[in-house]
Tab-separated table of C-alpha atoms in Angstrom:
chain	number	residue	atom	x	y	z
M	6	UNK	CA	11.785	42.205	205.453
M	7	UNK	CA	14.980	43.387	207.163
M	8	UNK	CA	16.780	40.331	205.852
M	9	UNK	CA	15.569	41.058	202.306
M	10	UNK	CA	16.760	44.660	202.561
M	11	UNK	CA	20.141	43.486	203.819
M	12	UNK	CA	20.480	41.042	200.912
M	13	UNK	CA	19.784	43.830	198.400
M	14	UNK	CA	22.401	46.074	199.989
M	15	UNK	CA	24.964	43.270	199.870
M	16	UNK	CA	24.151	42.584	196.222
M	17	UNK	CA	24.692	46.207	195.184
M	18	UNK	CA	27.847	46.406	197.281
M	19	UNK	CA	29.173	43.340	195.480
M	20	UNK	CA	28.468	44.938	192.063
M	21	UNK	CA	30.238	48.162	193.026
M	22	UNK	CA	33.250	46.287	194.366
M	23	UNK	CA	33.423	44.176	191.213
M	24	UNK	CA	33.259	47.271	188.991
M	25	UNK	CA	36.005	49.031	190.913
M	26	UNK	CA	38.055	45.836	190.899
M	27	UNK	CA	37.716	45.655	187.087
M	28	UNK	CA	38.692	49.303	186.620
M	29	UNK	CA	41.627	48.842	188.933
M	30	UNK	CA	42.673	45.710	187.044
M	31	UNK	CA	42.593	47.483	183.673
M	32	UNK	CA	44.339	50.554	185.102
M	33	UNK	CA	47.250	48.370	186.166
M	34	UNK	CA	47.847	47.160	182.583
M	35	UNK	CA	50.407	49.451	181.033
M	36	UNK	CA	52.842	49.180	178.159
M	37	UNK	CA	55.907	51.218	177.333
M	38	UNK	CA	56.416	53.154	174.080
M	39	UNK	CA	58.795	51.777	171.430
M	40	UNK	CA	62.479	52.301	172.048
M	41	UNK	CA	65.078	54.091	169.930
M	42	UNK	CA	62.571	55.667	167.540
M	43	UNK	CA	64.431	57.543	164.789
M	44	UNK	CA	64.162	58.790	161.194
M	45	UNK	CA	67.042	57.542	159.066
M	46	UNK	CA	68.104	58.988	155.706
M	47	UNK	CA	69.714	56.263	153.538
M	48	UNK	CA	70.684	58.826	150.886
M	49	UNK	CA	67.759	58.323	148.500
M	50	UNK	CA	66.902	62.043	148.189
M	51	UNK	CA	63.753	61.937	150.303
M	52	UNK	CA	62.922	58.251	150.710
M	53	UNK	CA	63.358	57.884	154.494
M	54	UNK	CA	63.214	54.993	156.940
M	55	UNK	CA	61.328	55.329	160.221
M	56	UNK	CA	62.571	52.636	162.587
M	57	UNK	CA	62.266	51.608	166.238
M	58	UNK	CA	62.812	48.782	168.725
M	59	UNK	CA	60.220	46.900	170.849
M	60	UNK	CA	59.250	48.489	174.165
M	61	UNK	CA	60.793	47.383	177.444
M	62	UNK	CA	59.192	44.744	179.687
M	63	UNK	CA	57.146	42.815	177.139
M	64	UNK	CA	57.672	39.477	178.910
M	65	UNK	CA	54.168	39.425	180.413
M	66	UNK	CA	52.641	39.972	176.959
M	67	UNK	CA	54.408	37.089	175.198
M	68	UNK	CA	51.078	35.641	174.049
M	69	UNK	CA	49.970	38.963	172.566
M	70	UNK	CA	50.551	40.373	169.100
M	71	UNK	CA	52.034	43.816	169.633
M	72	UNK	CA	51.152	46.505	167.093
M	73	UNK	CA	52.386	50.036	166.582
M	74	UNK	CA	50.488	53.126	165.467
M	75	UNK	CA	52.780	55.400	163.458
M	76	UNK	CA	51.928	58.982	162.434
M	77	UNK	CA	54.139	61.172	160.252
M	78	UNK	CA	54.119	64.251	158.025
M	79	UNK	CA	56.171	67.089	156.617
M	80	UNK	CA	56.188	69.741	159.307
M	81	UNK	CA	54.065	72.327	157.449
M	82	UNK	CA	51.402	69.756	156.448
M	83	UNK	CA	47.982	69.878	158.104
M	84	UNK	CA	47.342	66.124	157.890
M	85	UNK	CA	49.148	63.209	159.504
M	86	UNK	CA	49.535	59.940	157.643
M	87	UNK	CA	48.672	57.011	159.920
M	88	UNK	CA	49.981	53.450	159.678
M	89	UNK	CA	49.197	50.447	161.911
M	90	UNK	CA	51.978	47.876	161.642
M	91	UNK	CA	53.551	44.897	163.398
M	92	UNK	CA	56.954	45.633	161.865
M	93	UNK	CA	59.811	47.610	163.380
M	94	UNK	CA	60.293	49.964	160.429
M	95	UNK	CA	58.378	51.804	157.731
M	96	UNK	CA	59.622	53.594	154.597
M	97	UNK	CA	58.031	56.480	152.707
M	98	UNK	CA	58.907	59.534	150.651
M	99	UNK	CA	59.169	63.066	152.036
M	100	UNK	CA	59.836	66.545	150.698
M	101	UNK	CA	63.301	67.323	152.038
M	102	UNK	CA	62.839	71.017	151.324
M	103	UNK	CA	60.910	70.863	154.623
M	104	UNK	CA	61.366	69.151	157.946
M	105	UNK	CA	59.826	65.795	158.875
M	106	UNK	CA	58.131	64.858	162.137
M	107	UNK	CA	56.800	61.513	163.325
M	108	UNK	CA	55.414	59.878	166.450
M	109	UNK	CA	54.657	56.292	167.433
M	110	UNK	CA	53.096	54.373	170.300
M	111	UNK	CA	52.522	50.753	171.253
M	112	UNK	CA	49.105	49.090	171.004
M	113	UNK	CA	47.973	46.099	173.068
M	114	UNK	CA	44.928	44.302	171.600
M	115	UNK	CA	41.743	43.884	173.724
M	116	UNK	CA	42.115	40.114	174.221
M	117	UNK	CA	45.341	40.793	176.129
M	118	UNK	CA	43.913	43.557	178.338
M	119	UNK	CA	40.560	42.314	179.673
M	120	UNK	CA	38.636	43.648	176.697
M	121	UNK	CA	39.961	47.190	176.177
M	122	UNK	CA	42.827	48.366	173.961
M	123	UNK	CA	45.818	49.748	175.851
M	124	UNK	CA	48.102	52.372	174.340
M	125	UNK	CA	51.484	53.568	175.440
M	126	UNK	CA	52.647	57.151	175.540
M	127	UNK	CA	53.951	58.615	172.268
M	128	UNK	CA	57.577	58.480	171.237
M	129	UNK	CA	58.559	61.311	168.854
M	130	UNK	CA	61.278	61.992	166.282
M	131	UNK	CA	62.142	64.745	163.791
M	132	UNK	CA	64.446	65.069	160.809
M	133	UNK	CA	65.855	68.118	159.024
M	134	UNK	CA	68.364	68.459	156.232
M	135	UNK	CA	70.929	70.946	157.449
M	136	UNK	CA	70.221	74.175	155.535
M	137	UNK	CA	73.043	75.292	153.259
M	138	UNK	CA	73.216	78.583	151.442
M	139	UNK	CA	70.545	81.237	151.138
M	140	UNK	CA	67.108	80.634	149.645
M	141	UNK	CA	68.005	82.794	146.618
M	142	UNK	CA	70.729	80.380	145.499
M	143	UNK	CA	68.239	77.554	144.785
M	144	UNK	CA	67.454	76.795	141.172
M	145	UNK	CA	64.281	78.325	139.723
M	146	UNK	CA	61.472	77.086	137.475
M	147	UNK	CA	62.273	73.387	137.498
M	148	UNK	CA	60.395	71.706	134.646
M	149	UNK	CA	60.407	67.962	133.928
M	150	UNK	CA	58.649	66.343	130.957
M	151	UNK	CA	58.511	62.635	130.094
M	152	UNK	CA	58.307	62.890	126.311
M	153	UNK	CA	56.078	60.266	124.706
M	154	UNK	CA	56.550	57.980	127.749
M	155	UNK	CA	60.074	57.299	126.445
M	156	UNK	CA	62.650	59.825	127.620
M	157	UNK	CA	62.800	62.297	130.489
M	158	UNK	CA	64.148	65.822	130.203
M	159	UNK	CA	64.401	68.322	133.077
M	160	UNK	CA	65.444	71.960	132.847
M	161	UNK	CA	65.831	74.829	135.296
M	162	UNK	CA	67.076	78.400	135.658
M	163	UNK	CA	69.923	79.414	137.963
M	164	UNK	CA	69.161	80.978	141.339
M	165	UNK	CA	68.735	84.705	141.707
M	166	UNK	CA	71.910	86.707	141.970
M	167	UNK	CA	74.247	83.714	141.714
M	168	UNK	CA	77.579	84.062	139.995
M	169	UNK	CA	78.109	82.601	136.569
M	170	UNK	CA	80.795	80.209	137.808
M	171	UNK	CA	78.336	78.267	140.003
M	172	UNK	CA	78.035	74.633	138.940
M	173	UNK	CA	74.705	72.852	139.478
M	174	UNK	CA	74.486	69.051	139.668
M	175	UNK	CA	71.403	66.836	139.447
M	176	UNK	CA	71.025	63.503	141.239
M	177	UNK	CA	68.063	61.126	140.951
M	178	UNK	CA	66.780	57.898	142.500
M	179	UNK	CA	63.772	55.598	142.300
M	180	UNK	CA	63.040	52.139	143.694
M	181	UNK	CA	65.149	49.779	141.612
M	182	UNK	CA	68.379	51.782	141.647
M	183	UNK	CA	71.107	50.789	144.086
M	184	UNK	CA	72.029	54.373	144.873
M	185	UNK	CA	71.357	57.968	143.889
M	186	UNK	CA	72.799	58.602	140.432
M	187	UNK	CA	74.137	61.791	138.885
M	188	UNK	CA	72.819	63.055	135.562
M	189	UNK	CA	74.903	61.516	132.768
M	190	UNK	CA	74.059	64.090	130.086
M	191	UNK	CA	73.734	67.728	131.137
M	192	UNK	CA	72.172	70.429	128.997
M	193	UNK	CA	74.539	73.385	129.043
M	194	UNK	CA	74.340	77.061	128.147
M	195	UNK	CA	77.673	78.904	128.065
M	196	UNK	CA	79.210	76.039	130.022
M	197	UNK	CA	76.634	76.103	132.843
M	198	UNK	CA	74.331	73.150	133.573
M	199	UNK	CA	70.708	74.177	133.057
M	200	UNK	CA	69.102	70.773	132.480
M	201	UNK	CA	69.484	67.015	132.209
M	202	UNK	CA	68.737	64.417	129.552
M	203	UNK	CA	68.099	61.150	131.312
M	204	UNK	CA	69.038	57.715	129.983
M	205	UNK	CA	66.481	54.962	129.463
M	206	UNK	CA	64.757	54.539	132.838
M	207	UNK	CA	63.914	50.877	133.195
M	208	UNK	CA	60.902	49.921	135.373
M	209	UNK	CA	60.461	53.492	136.590
M	210	UNK	CA	56.726	54.016	135.975
M	211	UNK	CA	54.212	54.249	138.836
M	212	UNK	CA	56.957	54.826	141.378
M	213	UNK	CA	58.055	57.930	143.216
M	214	UNK	CA	60.919	59.554	141.319
M	215	UNK	CA	63.250	61.631	143.490
M	216	UNK	CA	65.476	64.464	142.265
M	217	UNK	CA	67.934	66.745	144.040
M	218	UNK	CA	69.648	69.657	142.308
M	219	UNK	CA	72.458	71.109	144.364
M	220	UNK	CA	75.465	73.165	143.464
M	221	UNK	CA	78.968	74.229	144.296
M	222	UNK	CA	80.692	77.577	144.343
M	223	UNK	CA	84.027	78.889	145.561
M	224	UNK	CA	82.407	81.950	147.123
M	225	UNK	CA	79.306	80.657	148.936
M	226	UNK	CA	77.094	77.629	149.625
M	227	UNK	CA	74.203	76.652	147.339
M	228	UNK	CA	70.789	75.654	148.742
M	229	UNK	CA	69.718	72.236	147.324
M	230	UNK	CA	66.250	71.722	145.820
M	231	UNK	CA	64.279	68.462	146.149
M	232	UNK	CA	61.478	67.175	143.920
M	233	UNK	CA	59.191	64.113	143.958
M	234	UNK	CA	56.898	63.043	141.108
M	235	UNK	CA	55.806	59.980	139.151
M	236	UNK	CA	56.792	59.750	135.512
M	237	UNK	CA	53.388	58.706	134.154
M	238	UNK	CA	51.969	61.994	135.479
M	239	UNK	CA	54.279	64.202	133.403
M	240	UNK	CA	53.986	62.423	130.042
M	241	UNK	CA	53.713	64.643	126.957
M	242	UNK	CA	52.643	62.525	123.953
M	243	UNK	CA	53.209	63.220	120.300
M	244	UNK	CA	50.320	64.941	118.498
M	245	UNK	CA	47.992	62.775	116.390
M	246	UNK	CA	48.534	62.798	112.640
M	247	UNK	CA	46.852	61.559	109.434
M	248	UNK	CA	43.752	63.658	110.052
M	249	UNK	CA	40.681	63.020	107.941
M	250	UNK	CA	37.575	65.217	107.595
M	251	UNK	CA	34.593	63.820	105.700
M	252	UNK	CA	31.253	65.495	105.110
M	253	UNK	CA	28.806	62.602	105.291
M	254	UNK	CA	25.738	64.585	104.290
M	255	UNK	CA	24.388	68.081	104.711
M	256	UNK	CA	24.106	67.652	108.486
M	257	UNK	CA	27.010	65.486	109.722
M	258	UNK	CA	30.797	65.679	109.647
M	259	UNK	CA	33.114	62.764	110.465
M	260	UNK	CA	36.505	63.595	112.006
M	261	UNK	CA	39.151	60.890	112.267
M	262	UNK	CA	42.866	60.720	113.092
M	263	UNK	CA	45.534	58.149	113.778
M	264	UNK	CA	46.736	57.336	117.269
M	265	UNK	CA	50.042	59.068	118.129
M	266	UNK	CA	53.100	56.952	117.466
M	267	UNK	CA	55.066	55.486	120.350
M	268	UNK	CA	54.693	53.073	123.285
M	269	UNK	CA	51.596	54.630	124.882
M	270	UNK	CA	48.631	52.189	124.705
M	271	UNK	CA	45.529	53.313	122.823
M	272	UNK	CA	43.410	53.025	126.003
M	273	UNK	CA	45.562	55.692	127.702
M	274	UNK	CA	44.703	58.608	125.384
M	275	UNK	CA	42.222	61.421	125.629
M	276	UNK	CA	41.906	63.859	122.732
M	277	UNK	CA	40.922	67.497	122.500
M	278	UNK	CA	39.447	68.650	119.196
M	279	UNK	CA	39.178	72.239	118.033
M	280	UNK	CA	36.569	72.447	115.276
M	281	UNK	CA	35.875	75.500	113.110
M	282	UNK	CA	32.825	75.959	110.906
M	283	UNK	CA	33.276	79.163	108.893
M	284	UNK	CA	33.815	81.773	111.661
M	285	UNK	CA	32.519	79.662	114.567
M	286	UNK	CA	35.035	77.674	116.689
M	287	UNK	CA	34.382	75.289	119.562
M	288	UNK	CA	36.310	72.625	121.501
M	289	UNK	CA	35.352	69.130	122.642
M	290	UNK	CA	37.074	66.011	124.030
M	291	UNK	CA	36.830	62.293	123.382
M	292	UNK	CA	38.631	59.090	124.283
M	293	UNK	CA	38.161	57.700	120.767
M	294	UNK	CA	40.205	58.692	117.733
M	295	UNK	CA	37.058	59.425	115.768
M	296	UNK	CA	34.074	61.692	116.357
M	297	UNK	CA	30.941	62.769	114.491
M	298	UNK	CA	29.872	66.391	114.657
M	299	UNK	CA	26.600	67.941	113.595
M	300	UNK	CA	26.991	70.936	111.310
M	301	UNK	CA	25.569	74.217	112.470
M	302	UNK	CA	24.463	75.020	108.959
M	303	UNK	CA	24.521	73.097	105.703
M	304	UNK	CA	25.333	76.421	104.051
M	305	UNK	CA	28.789	76.634	105.686
M	306	UNK	CA	31.580	76.949	103.157
M	307	UNK	CA	34.605	75.707	105.141
M	308	UNK	CA	35.134	73.181	107.936
M	309	UNK	CA	38.498	72.766	109.708
M	310	UNK	CA	39.776	70.896	112.742
M	311	UNK	CA	42.943	70.079	114.631
M	312	UNK	CA	43.534	67.754	117.572
M	313	UNK	CA	45.949	67.133	120.431
M	314	UNK	CA	46.409	64.267	122.890
M	315	UNK	CA	47.094	63.625	126.572
M	316	UNK	CA	47.383	60.575	128.838
M	317	UNK	CA	43.979	60.044	130.468
M	318	UNK	CA	42.888	59.358	134.057
M	319	UNK	CA	42.907	55.590	133.524
M	320	UNK	CA	46.695	55.587	133.117
M	321	UNK	CA	47.850	58.596	135.165
M	322	UNK	CA	46.763	61.176	137.717
M	323	UNK	CA	47.681	63.972	135.359
M	324	UNK	CA	49.450	64.619	132.077
M	325	UNK	CA	50.669	67.263	129.635
M	326	UNK	CA	48.840	68.063	126.405
M	327	UNK	CA	50.749	67.364	123.214
M	328	UNK	CA	51.308	70.053	120.621
M	329	UNK	CA	48.413	70.635	118.241
M	330	UNK	CA	48.347	68.588	115.068
M	331	UNK	CA	48.418	70.145	111.618
M	332	UNK	CA	45.041	71.501	110.564
M	333	UNK	CA	42.770	69.549	108.232
M	334	UNK	CA	40.065	71.414	106.260
M	335	UNK	CA	37.166	70.799	103.904
M	336	UNK	CA	35.935	73.514	101.594
M	337	UNK	CA	32.652	73.587	99.695
M	338	UNK	CA	33.638	74.127	96.077
M	339	UNK	CA	30.099	74.084	94.719
M	340	UNK	CA	29.737	77.860	95.030
M	341	UNK	CA	33.035	78.406	93.235
M	342	UNK	CA	31.997	76.006	90.506
M	343	UNK	CA	28.695	77.839	90.061
M	344	UNK	CA	30.496	81.185	89.889
M	345	UNK	CA	32.990	79.811	87.392
M	346	UNK	CA	30.166	78.358	85.270
M	347	UNK	CA	28.308	81.677	85.329
M	348	UNK	CA	31.440	83.579	84.257
M	349	UNK	CA	32.059	81.219	81.378
M	350	UNK	CA	28.406	81.474	80.314
M	351	UNK	CA	28.647	85.265	80.236
M	352	UNK	CA	31.804	85.142	78.152
M	353	UNK	CA	30.274	82.708	75.676
M	354	UNK	CA	27.127	84.792	75.403
M	355	UNK	CA	29.087	87.899	74.611
């Protein structure tokens, strides 16, 4: 029995030694963070490059595929964006009105580390545009509209308390342009730039569109303003036209209109209809350019409607409603005819 007890003790001792040996083996596997991590501004008004070099002493991991976990955000944002990549750089857009921070570490896969993933320490980087001028000198109320998915127009108001002689300039960039480009056609009021008419923007849809409006003055510096949006999300279509209102019977009304003119596909529209029956008005929406409405009362004397359009969620994240169309009405003339007949009958009788 003593020999059996001794064998059990040896067995458990062997297990404990093996476990500690395994822990010790894994603890010895370490990897360095990436080198030379930095955030580079290539001059694209917010489209930045995060780049780095491989960590030191990777010779013993030549058979392993090294990955990197990258996290980044604008400094006031609550959420980090996370990317796992094998590359040595990553590009994305940032709001340059705010600072940018990022961090990265090296990942070793489990098959290279006895079954557990090994991570390096973090390497960190930040980026700020050097602030110029006071906050009050920035432009105000920037408004950009992509009219009928054909031409872009942006307008703004000068900063608070700025002198009349300040000159604002707009620059823009999107993926496909070689460099940031200045507005070719400024909108001016009393010689001051207050907007920009853009040229035809080829292959610019569904891409981040970057704008910077800065300025120059002999007396003081002007704070630049940065904007990022996608053109399909600020489209304002033309209103529908050729409206038709038909009273099918005493209970149903058929409303129909033509699709707005221009390059926007029919599948991209949503319509809002305002319908009036005598003194009662209500609003509804549809993705078709025709709708049937039940009358509240077959005694109603006048029916009217108008309609406007917007790019729907199948083609954009958002959009701008068009202007309202001209109003189309139907009026029940039977009562007028009866009154006219009664008047004539009275006159003839007299």
